[in-house]
Amino acid sequence: MASFLRTVAVSSSVAALAGAGVLAARAAQAREEVRPVLHGGRTPRILIAGGGYIGLYTAFTLRKHIGRADAEIAVVDPRPYMTYQPFLPEAAAGSIEPRHVVTSLRRELEGTTVLTGSITEIRHAERKAVIKPENDEPAYEVTYDHLVVGLGSVARTLPIPGLAEFAIGFKHIEEATALRNRVLNKMAHAASTWDPEQRRRMLTFVFVGGGFAGIEAIGEVQDMAVAATKEYDSIEPEDLRFVIVEGAGRILPELGEELGGYALEQLRERGVEINLNTFLNSCVDGHVELSNGQAFDADTVVWTAGVKANPVLENTDLPLDERGRVRTLATLQVAHEDGTVVENAWAAGDCAAVPDLTGAQGETTAPTAQHAVRQGKQLGKNLVHVLRGEEPEEYRHENIGTVASLGLYKGVAQIMGHKFRGPLAWFMHRSYHVLAMPSFERRVRILADWTEALFFRRELVSLGSLQTPRAAFEAAAASGKKPAKSEEQAPVPGGKQPSGKQ
């Protein structure tokens, strides 16, 4: 790690303190075995910004073809793991253990340095990047020879009143776990209140966005919630209210009108309210207002209405398109608008405008997991080609199909022009994605989760306190404090407290 970083202090004082460490690292490196390199000179240093699909598969492919003596590789990401996002809905519904949806970067990328932190700036002309650790430590710089940008995307939010303060996203395993706990907690609280307005509010769940993320999430979570009603005497499936808000005139547009229409009817038959050509106007303090005139209260609002390129890219000197994505050639090399290649810079995935050679002129590849996995592998191969003095190859991928889950035993799929629906499509969805998991160990664990579900009931225990792990301890600490005089004289409210039957 020390030999890769060659850290440069952000301030002059930190630089002075770091000098001794750099000298020590160089001395230690001199004692190591001399390592051959591909070219003359020192070993190339490859910095991979982002530990998602692009980062994991690029680093894995590089290490598969070149050894530690041929290149030093570092992956930088705020999280020490890669999340397989297509399985987030099943993790939210309890069909898959949340930890099985993520893959440890350090375990999978042996021989690669993994730095936990956020890249805040890239100065490619100087071959430097600034990294901010996730703790209170100061930011530091790293130098590199080759840069791979795989910073992915973030939720594309809008200036809607209450959205940033009240809604929850659905891009990370933490959000999927929080959604699961929130739904189950709200059901438990609804069963323990006598206030009908509060009860309706707690049992209302709004999902904004009718793409894959929103539809699969609401399909799986609604299945879980209906199953959970069997554990309550006071909550029936009809008491649950699930609402979809979609600005377009249909859902799942990638699957076409026929399958998208089928998915819409299936969800409506299950009682899901679907508002098409409708926008969220406000959700301040849980009071939801829609553009079609509807207004109601909901304790849960999930935002899945699209993504945008990571805004960190604005703090780089790399060429960006009008949507904030890094411009690239089909070889995944970063390039200016006129096609001039930016030397030793690569990009792919959601944060890159990669030309789609199978589509119309000027089109770019869609921000899907299918493209990201394949682009990561191709980028790794191309970087190996360049290190060996060979020409990189263009990325070209024909989309073999699309699959989507609508809940347990329910799904839609379009494979090589053939359309499937129901249990068969659901089985295809699971089969494709479990094979696409990057870790064999994770595949086995996920299969074990599914097998276990054949013999045992769905796991419906909420661990809501995970979001506030210190709450119980803080309450215990506060109980030992002597109350203030004003608190001692305060009247104690009386009356019987409501209780629920479960």
Coordinates of C-alpha atoms in Angstrom, one line a residue:
M1 CA 0.0 0.0 0.0
A2 CA 2.8 2.4 0.9
S3 CA 4.5 1.9 -2.4
F4 CA 1.3 2.7 -4.3
L5 CA 0.2 5.7 -2.4
R6 CA 3.2 8.0 -2.3
T7 CA 0.9 10.2 -0.4
V8 CA 1.3 13.9 -0.7
A9 CA 0.0 16.0 2.2
V10 CA -2.9 18.3 1.6
S11 CA -1.3 21.0 3.7
S12 CA 2.4 21.7 4.0
S13 CA 2.5 20.7 7.7
V14 CA 1.0 17.3 6.9
A15 CA 3.5 16.9 4.1
A16 CA 6.4 17.5 6.4
L17 CA 5.2 14.9 8.8
A18 CA 4.6 12.4 6.0
G19 CA 8.1 12.7 4.7
A20 CA 9.6 10.4 7.2
G21 CA 6.9 7.8 6.4
V22 CA 7.6 8.0 2.7
L23 CA 11.3 7.5 3.3
A24 CA 10.7 4.5 5.5
A25 CA 8.3 3.0 2.9
R26 CA 11.0 3.4 0.2
A27 CA 13.6 1.8 2.4
A28 CA 11.3 -1.1 3.1
Q29 CA 10.5 -1.4 -0.6
A30 CA 14.2 -1.5 -1.4
R31 CA 14.5 -4.5 0.8
E32 CA 11.8 -6.3 -1.1
E33 CA 12.5 -8.6 -4.0
V34 CA 13.1 -6.7 -7.3
R35 CA 10.0 -7.0 -9.4
P36 CA 10.0 -7.0 -13.2
V37 CA 7.7 -4.6 -15.1
L38 CA 6.1 -4.7 -18.5
H39 CA 8.0 -1.7 -19.9
G40 CA 11.2 -0.1 -18.9
G41 CA 11.1 2.0 -15.8
R42 CA 9.1 1.5 -12.6
T43 CA 6.0 -0.6 -12.1
P44 CA 2.8 1.1 -13.5
R45 CA 0.4 2.3 -10.9
I46 CA -3.3 1.9 -11.7
L47 CA -5.9 3.8 -9.7
I48 CA -9.5 2.6 -10.0
A49 CA -12.0 5.1 -8.7
G50 CA -15.0 3.3 -7.5
G51 CA -15.6 -0.3 -6.2
G52 CA -18.8 -1.1 -7.9
Y53 CA -19.2 -3.3 -11.0
I54 CA -16.6 -1.4 -13.0
G55 CA -14.0 -1.3 -10.2
L56 CA -14.5 -4.9 -9.1
Y57 CA -14.5 -6.5 -12.6
T58 CA -11.7 -4.3 -13.9
A59 CA -9.4 -5.1 -11.0
F60 CA -10.3 -8.8 -11.1
T61 CA -9.6 -9.0 -14.8
L62 CA -6.3 -7.1 -14.5
R63 CA -5.1 -9.4 -11.7
K64 CA -6.2 -12.4 -13.8
H65 CA -3.9 -11.5 -16.6
I66 CA -1.0 -9.6 -14.9
G67 CA 0.8 -10.3 -11.6
R68 CA 1.7 -8.0 -8.8
A69 CA 5.2 -7.5 -10.3
D70 CA 3.7 -6.1 -13.5
A71 CA 1.3 -3.5 -12.0
E72 CA 0.3 -1.9 -8.7
I73 CA -3.5 -1.6 -8.5
A74 CA -5.6 0.3 -6.0
V75 CA -9.4 0.5 -5.7
V76 CA -10.9 3.4 -3.9
D77 CA -14.5 3.4 -2.6
P78 CA -16.4 4.6 0.5
R79 CA -17.6 1.1 1.1
P80 CA -15.3 -1.9 1.4
Y81 CA -17.7 -4.0 -0.7
M82 CA -19.6 -4.2 -4.0
T83 CA -23.4 -4.3 -3.9
Y84 CA -25.2 -6.4 -6.4
Q85 CA -28.1 -4.1 -6.9
P86 CA -30.5 -6.4 -8.8
F87 CA -30.9 -8.4 -5.6
L88 CA -31.8 -5.3 -3.4
P89 CA -35.5 -6.0 -3.7
E90 CA -35.2 -9.5 -2.4
A91 CA -32.9 -8.3 0.4
A92 CA -35.6 -5.7 1.3
A93 CA -38.2 -8.5 1.4
G94 CA -36.2 -10.9 3.5
S95 CA -35.8 -13.5 0.7
I96 CA -32.0 -13.0 0.8
E97 CA -29.8 -12.3 3.8
P98 CA -28.5 -8.7 3.2
R99 CA -24.9 -9.5 3.6
H100 CA -25.1 -12.1 0.8
V101 CA -26.0 -9.3 -1.6
V102 CA -22.6 -7.7 -1.2
T103 CA -19.1 -8.9 -2.1
S104 CA -16.0 -8.0 -0.1
L105 CA -13.5 -6.2 -2.3
R106 CA -10.5 -7.3 -0.2
R107 CA -11.5 -10.9 -0.3
E108 CA -12.2 -11.0 -4.1
L109 CA -9.3 -8.8 -5.1
E110 CA -6.3 -10.5 -3.6
G111 CA -3.1 -8.6 -4.4
T112 CA -4.9 -5.3 -4.9
T113 CA -4.9 -2.4 -2.5
V114 CA -8.3 -1.4 -1.3
L115 CA -8.6 2.1 0.1
T116 CA -11.8 3.0 2.0
G117 CA -12.6 6.6 1.3
S118 CA -14.2 9.0 -1.2
I119 CA -12.4 10.5 -4.1
T120 CA -13.2 14.2 -4.0
E121 CA -11.0 15.5 -6.8
I122 CA -9.1 14.2 -9.8
R123 CA -6.3 16.2 -11.6
H124 CA -5.5 13.8 -14.4
A125 CA -3.1 16.3 -16.0
E126 CA -1.0 15.9 -12.9
R127 CA -1.9 12.2 -12.4
K128 CA -3.2 12.9 -8.9
A129 CA -6.4 12.2 -7.0
V130 CA -7.6 13.5 -3.6
I131 CA -9.1 10.9 -1.2
K132 CA -11.1 11.8 1.9
P133 CA -11.2 9.0 4.4
E134 CA -14.6 8.1 6.0
N135 CA -13.4 9.2 9.4
D136 CA -12.1 12.5 10.6
E137 CA -8.7 12.1 9.1
P138 CA -7.5 14.8 6.7
A139 CA -7.7 14.2 2.9
Y140 CA -4.6 13.0 1.1
E141 CA -3.4 12.7 -2.5
V142 CA -2.3 9.7 -4.4
T143 CA -0.4 9.6 -7.7
Y144 CA -1.0 7.1 -10.5
D145 CA 0.0 6.3 -14.1
H146 CA -3.4 4.9 -15.3
L147 CA -6.8 6.0 -14.2
V148 CA -10.0 4.0 -14.3
V149 CA -13.2 6.0 -13.5
G150 CA -16.0 3.8 -12.3
L151 CA -17.7 6.1 -9.8
G152 CA -21.2 5.0 -10.9
S153 CA -24.3 7.0 -10.3
V154 CA -26.3 8.6 -7.5
A155 CA -30.1 9.1 -7.1
R156 CA -31.4 11.8 -9.4
T157 CA -33.5 13.9 -7.0
L158 CA -35.6 16.9 -7.7
P159 CA -36.3 20.1 -5.7
I160 CA -39.5 18.7 -4.3
P161 CA -40.5 20.0 -0.9
G162 CA -39.8 17.4 1.8
L163 CA -38.1 14.9 -0.5
A164 CA -34.6 15.2 0.8
E165 CA -35.7 15.3 4.5
F166 CA -38.3 12.5 4.4
A167 CA -37.8 10.0 1.6
I168 CA -35.5 7.0 1.4
G169 CA -33.5 5.9 -1.6
F170 CA -33.0 2.4 -3.0
K171 CA -29.4 2.1 -4.3
H172 CA -27.5 0.6 -1.4
I173 CA -27.9 -2.4 0.8
E174 CA -28.2 -0.1 3.9
E175 CA -31.3 1.5 2.2
A176 CA -32.9 -1.9 1.4
T177 CA -32.4 -3.1 5.0
A178 CA -33.8 0.2 6.4
L179 CA -36.8 -0.1 4.1
R180 CA -37.5 -3.6 5.3
N181 CA -37.2 -2.6 9.0
R182 CA -39.3 0.5 8.4
V183 CA -42.2 -1.4 6.8
L184 CA -42.2 -4.1 9.5
N185 CA -41.9 -1.5 12.3
K186 CA -44.8 0.5 10.9
M187 CA -47.0 -2.5 10.8
A188 CA -46.1 -3.3 14.4
H189 CA -46.9 0.2 15.5
A190 CA -50.1 0.3 13.5
A191 CA -51.3 -2.8 15.3
S192 CA -50.7 -1.0 18.6
T193 CA -52.6 2.2 18.0
W194 CA -56.3 3.1 18.3
D195 CA -55.9 6.2 16.2
P196 CA -57.4 5.4 12.7
E197 CA -55.6 8.3 11.0
Q198 CA -52.3 7.3 12.4
R199 CA -52.9 3.7 11.5
R200 CA -53.7 4.6 7.8
R201 CA -50.6 6.7 7.7
M202 CA -48.4 4.0 9.0
L203 CA -49.8 1.4 6.6
T204 CA -49.4 3.6 3.5
F205 CA -46.2 3.1 1.4
V206 CA -45.4 5.2 -1.6
F207 CA -42.8 4.3 -4.3
V208 CA -41.9 7.1 -6.7
G209 CA -40.6 5.7 -10.0
G210 CA -41.9 3.0 -12.3
G211 CA -38.7 1.6 -13.6
F212 CA -37.0 -1.7 -12.6
A213 CA -35.9 -0.5 -9.2
G214 CA -39.3 0.8 -8.1
I215 CA -41.5 -1.9 -9.6
E216 CA -39.3 -4.8 -8.3
A217 CA -39.0 -3.1 -4.9
I218 CA -42.8 -2.6 -4.5
G219 CA -43.5 -6.1 -5.8
E220 CA -41.2 -7.8 -3.3
V221 CA -42.0 -5.6 -0.3
Q222 CA -45.7 -5.8 -0.8
D223 CA -45.4 -9.6 -0.8
M224 CA -43.5 -9.4 2.5
A225 CA -46.0 -7.1 4.0
V226 CA -49.0 -9.3 3.0
A227 CA -47.2 -12.3 4.5
A228 CA -46.6 -10.3 7.7
T229 CA -50.3 -9.6 8.2
K230 CA -50.7 -13.3 9.1
E231 CA -48.9 -12.5 12.3
Y232 CA -51.4 -9.8 13.3
D233 CA -55.1 -10.2 14.4
S234 CA -55.7 -6.5 13.7
I235 CA -54.2 -6.1 10.3
E236 CA -55.6 -7.5 7.1
P237 CA -54.0 -7.4 3.6
E238 CA -56.7 -4.9 2.6
D239 CA -55.5 -2.5 5.3
L240 CA -52.1 -2.1 3.5
R241 CA -51.9 0.7 0.9
F242 CA -49.1 0.5 -1.7
V243 CA -48.9 3.4 -4.2
I244 CA -46.7 3.8 -7.3
V245 CA -46.2 7.3 -8.7
E246 CA -44.8 7.3 -12.3
G247 CA -44.4 10.4 -14.5
A248 CA -44.6 8.4 -17.8
G249 CA -47.6 6.7 -19.3
R250 CA -46.4 3.2 -18.5
I251 CA -44.1 1.2 -16.2
L252 CA -41.1 -0.9 -17.2
P253 CA -40.6 0.7 -20.6
E254 CA -37.6 -1.4 -21.3
L255 CA -39.8 -4.5 -21.6
G256 CA -42.2 -3.0 -24.1
E257 CA -45.9 -2.3 -23.9
E258 CA -47.1 -5.9 -23.7
L259 CA -45.0 -7.1 -20.8
G260 CA -45.1 -3.6 -19.1
G261 CA -48.9 -3.8 -19.4
Y262 CA -49.0 -7.3 -18.0
A263 CA -46.9 -6.2 -15.0
L264 CA -49.2 -3.2 -14.4
E265 CA -52.3 -5.4 -14.4
Q266 CA -50.7 -7.9 -12.1
L267 CA -49.8 -5.3 -9.5
R268 CA -53.3 -3.7 -9.7
E269 CA -54.9 -7.1 -9.1
R270 CA -52.8 -7.3 -5.9
G271 CA -54.2 -4.0 -4.8
V272 CA -51.3 -1.7 -5.7
E273 CA -52.4 1.8 -6.7
I274 CA -50.6 2.9 -9.9
N275 CA -50.6 6.6 -10.8
L276 CA -49.3 7.1 -14.4
N277 CA -48.6 10.5 -15.9
T278 CA -48.3 11.7 -12.3
F279 CA -45.6 13.5 -10.3
L280 CA -44.8 13.9 -6.7
N281 CA -45.4 17.6 -5.8
S282 CA -44.6 17.4 -2.1
C283 CA -44.1 15.1 0.8
V284 CA -43.4 17.5 3.7
D285 CA -43.5 15.6 7.0
G286 CA -45.2 12.7 5.2
H287 CA -48.1 14.6 3.7
V288 CA -48.0 13.4 0.1
E289 CA -49.4 15.6 -2.7
L290 CA -49.5 14.3 -6.2
S291 CA -49.9 16.2 -9.5
N292 CA -53.2 14.5 -10.2
G293 CA -54.8 16.1 -7.2
Q294 CA -54.5 13.3 -4.7
A295 CA -53.3 14.2 -1.2
F296 CA -52.8 11.8 1.7
D297 CA -50.4 11.0 4.6
A298 CA -47.8 8.3 4.5
D299 CA -44.9 7.5 6.8
T300 CA -42.9 5.8 4.0
V301 CA -41.8 7.4 0.7
V302 CA -39.3 5.5 -1.4
W303 CA -37.5 7.4 -4.2
T304 CA -36.5 5.3 -7.2
A305 CA -37.0 7.9 -10.0
G306 CA -33.8 7.5 -11.9
V307 CA -30.1 8.1 -11.5
K308 CA -27.4 10.6 -12.6
A309 CA -23.7 10.5 -13.0
N310 CA -21.7 10.9 -9.8
P311 CA -21.4 14.6 -9.2
V312 CA -17.7 14.2 -8.1
L313 CA -16.9 14.1 -11.8
E314 CA -17.5 17.9 -11.8
N315 CA -14.3 18.2 -9.7
T316 CA -12.1 16.6 -12.4
D317 CA -10.3 17.8 -15.5
L318 CA -11.9 15.0 -17.6
P319 CA -14.1 15.8 -20.5
L320 CA -17.8 15.5 -19.6
D321 CA -21.0 15.4 -21.8
E322 CA -24.1 17.5 -21.2
R323 CA -25.4 14.9 -18.6
G324 CA -22.2 15.1 -16.5
R325 CA -20.8 11.7 -17.7
V326 CA -17.2 11.1 -18.8
R327 CA -16.9 11.1 -22.6
T328 CA -15.4 7.9 -23.9
L329 CA -14.7 6.0 -27.1
A330 CA -16.0 2.5 -27.7
T331 CA -12.7 1.2 -26.5
L332 CA -13.6 2.8 -23.1
Q333 CA -10.8 5.3 -23.3
V334 CA -11.6 8.7 -22.1
A335 CA -11.8 11.1 -25.1
H336 CA -12.7 14.7 -25.9
E337 CA -15.7 15.5 -28.0
D338 CA -13.6 15.6 -31.2
G339 CA -12.4 12.0 -30.4
T340 CA -8.9 12.9 -29.1
V341 CA -7.9 10.3 -26.6
V342 CA -7.0 11.4 -23.0
E343 CA -3.9 9.5 -22.4
N344 CA -4.0 6.7 -19.7
A345 CA -7.6 7.5 -18.7
W346 CA -10.5 5.0 -18.9
A347 CA -14.1 5.1 -17.9
A348 CA -17.2 2.9 -18.0
G349 CA -20.5 2.2 -16.3
D350 CA -23.2 4.6 -15.2
C351 CA -20.8 7.5 -15.0
A352 CA -19.5 7.2 -18.6
A353 CA -21.1 8.0 -22.0
V354 CA -20.0 4.8 -23.8
P355 CA -21.1 4.6 -27.4
D356 CA -23.6 1.9 -28.1
L357 CA -22.3 0.2 -31.3
T358 CA -25.4 -1.9 -31.5
G359 CA -27.8 1.1 -31.4
A360 CA -28.5 4.1 -33.5
Q361 CA -25.7 6.7 -34.3
G362 CA -25.0 8.8 -31.2
E363 CA -26.7 6.5 -28.7
T364 CA -24.9 5.5 -25.5
T365 CA -25.2 2.3 -23.5
A366 CA -27.9 2.1 -20.9
P367 CA -27.0 2.3 -17.2
T368 CA -27.7 -1.3 -16.4
A369 CA -25.9 -4.0 -14.4
Q370 CA -25.6 -6.1 -17.6
H371 CA -23.6 -3.4 -19.4
A372 CA -21.5 -2.5 -16.3
V373 CA -20.3 -6.1 -15.7
R374 CA -19.3 -6.6 -19.3
Q375 CA -17.7 -3.1 -19.6
G376 CA -15.7 -3.8 -16.5
K377 CA -14.3 -7.0 -17.9
Q378 CA -13.6 -5.4 -21.3
L379 CA -11.9 -2.4 -19.7
G380 CA -9.6 -4.7 -17.7
K381 CA -8.7 -6.6 -20.9
N382 CA -8.1 -3.3 -22.8
L383 CA -5.8 -2.0 -20.1
V384 CA -3.8 -5.2 -20.2
H385 CA -3.5 -4.8 -24.0
V386 CA -2.2 -1.2 -23.6
L387 CA 0.3 -2.3 -20.9
R388 CA 1.6 -4.9 -23.3
G389 CA 1.9 -2.4 -26.2
E390 CA -1.2 -3.8 -28.0
E391 CA -4.3 -2.1 -29.3
P392 CA -7.5 -2.0 -27.2
E393 CA -10.7 -3.5 -28.5
E394 CA -14.1 -1.8 -28.9
Y395 CA -16.9 -2.7 -26.5
R396 CA -19.9 -4.2 -28.3
H397 CA -22.7 -6.0 -26.5
E398 CA -26.0 -7.3 -27.9
N399 CA -28.6 -7.2 -25.2
I400 CA -29.7 -10.8 -24.9
G401 CA -32.8 -10.0 -22.8
T402 CA -34.3 -8.4 -19.7
V403 CA -35.8 -9.9 -16.6
A404 CA -37.8 -8.5 -13.7
S405 CA -39.3 -9.9 -10.6
L406 CA -42.8 -8.8 -9.4
G407 CA -42.6 -10.7 -6.1
L408 CA -42.4 -14.3 -5.1
Y409 CA -43.2 -16.6 -8.1
K410 CA -44.1 -13.6 -10.2
G411 CA -42.1 -12.0 -13.0
V412 CA -41.7 -10.9 -16.6
A413 CA -38.9 -11.6 -19.0
Q414 CA -37.9 -11.0 -22.6
I415 CA -35.1 -13.3 -23.8
M416 CA -33.8 -13.1 -27.4
G417 CA -37.1 -11.8 -28.6
H418 CA -39.2 -14.3 -26.7
K419 CA -41.6 -13.1 -23.9
F420 CA -42.2 -14.9 -20.6
R421 CA -44.4 -14.1 -17.6
G422 CA -45.4 -15.6 -14.3
P423 CA -43.4 -18.3 -12.4
L424 CA -41.2 -19.2 -15.4
A425 CA -40.1 -15.5 -15.9
W426 CA -39.5 -15.3 -12.1
F427 CA -37.3 -18.4 -12.2
M428 CA -35.4 -16.9 -15.2
H429 CA -34.8 -13.7 -13.2
R430 CA -33.4 -15.6 -10.2
S431 CA -31.3 -17.9 -12.4
Y432 CA -29.7 -15.2 -14.4
H433 CA -28.8 -13.0 -11.5
V434 CA -27.5 -15.7 -9.2
L435 CA -25.1 -16.7 -12.0
A436 CA -24.1 -13.1 -12.5
M437 CA -23.0 -12.7 -8.8
P438 CA -19.2 -12.1 -8.9
S439 CA -18.5 -14.5 -6.0
F440 CA -19.0 -18.2 -6.0
E441 CA -19.3 -18.2 -2.2
R442 CA -22.1 -15.6 -2.5
R443 CA -23.9 -17.7 -5.1
V444 CA -23.9 -20.7 -2.8
R445 CA -25.1 -18.6 0.2
I446 CA -28.0 -17.1 -1.9
L447 CA -29.0 -20.5 -3.1
A448 CA -29.0 -21.7 0.5
D449 CA -31.3 -18.7 1.4
W450 CA -33.7 -19.7 -1.3
T451 CA -33.6 -23.4 -0.3
E452 CA -34.2 -22.6 3.3
A453 CA -37.3 -20.6 2.3
L454 CA -38.8 -23.8 0.9
F455 CA -39.0 -25.4 4.4
F456 CA -39.5 -22.4 6.7
R457 CA -41.7 -19.4 6.8
R458 CA -40.5 -16.0 5.6
E459 CA -38.3 -14.2 8.1
L460 CA -40.4 -11.3 9.4
V461 CA -38.4 -10.0 12.3
S462 CA -37.6 -6.3 12.2
L463 CA -34.3 -5.0 13.5
G464 CA -35.4 -1.3 13.4
S465 CA -33.0 -0.3 16.2
L466 CA -30.1 -0.9 13.8
Q467 CA -30.8 2.6 12.5
T468 CA -30.4 4.0 16.1
P469 CA -28.1 1.5 17.9
R470 CA -27.3 3.9 20.8
A471 CA -30.9 4.8 21.6
A472 CA -31.4 2.2 24.3
F473 CA -28.0 3.0 25.9
E474 CA -28.7 6.7 25.9
A475 CA -32.1 6.1 27.5
A476 CA -30.5 4.0 30.2
A477 CA -27.9 6.7 30.8
A478 CA -30.5 9.4 31.0
S479 CA -32.6 7.4 33.5
G480 CA -29.8 7.7 36.1
K481 CA -29.8 11.5 36.0
K482 CA -31.7 13.5 38.6
P483 CA -34.5 15.4 36.9
A484 CA -34.5 19.2 36.9
K485 CA -36.8 20.9 39.4
S486 CA -39.2 21.9 36.7
E487 CA -39.4 18.3 35.5
E488 CA -40.2 17.1 39.0
Q489 CA -43.2 19.4 39.3
A490 CA -44.5 18.7 35.8
P491 CA -47.9 16.9 35.8
V492 CA -47.9 13.3 34.6
P493 CA -50.4 12.7 31.8
G494 CA -53.0 10.0 32.7
G495 CA -55.4 7.9 30.8
K496 CA -55.3 4.4 29.5
Q497 CA -52.7 3.8 26.8
P498 CA -53.8 2.0 23.6
S499 CA -52.6 -1.5 23.1
G500 CA -52.7 -3.7 20.1
K501 CA -53.3 -7.4 19.8
Q502 CA -50.8 -9.4 17.8

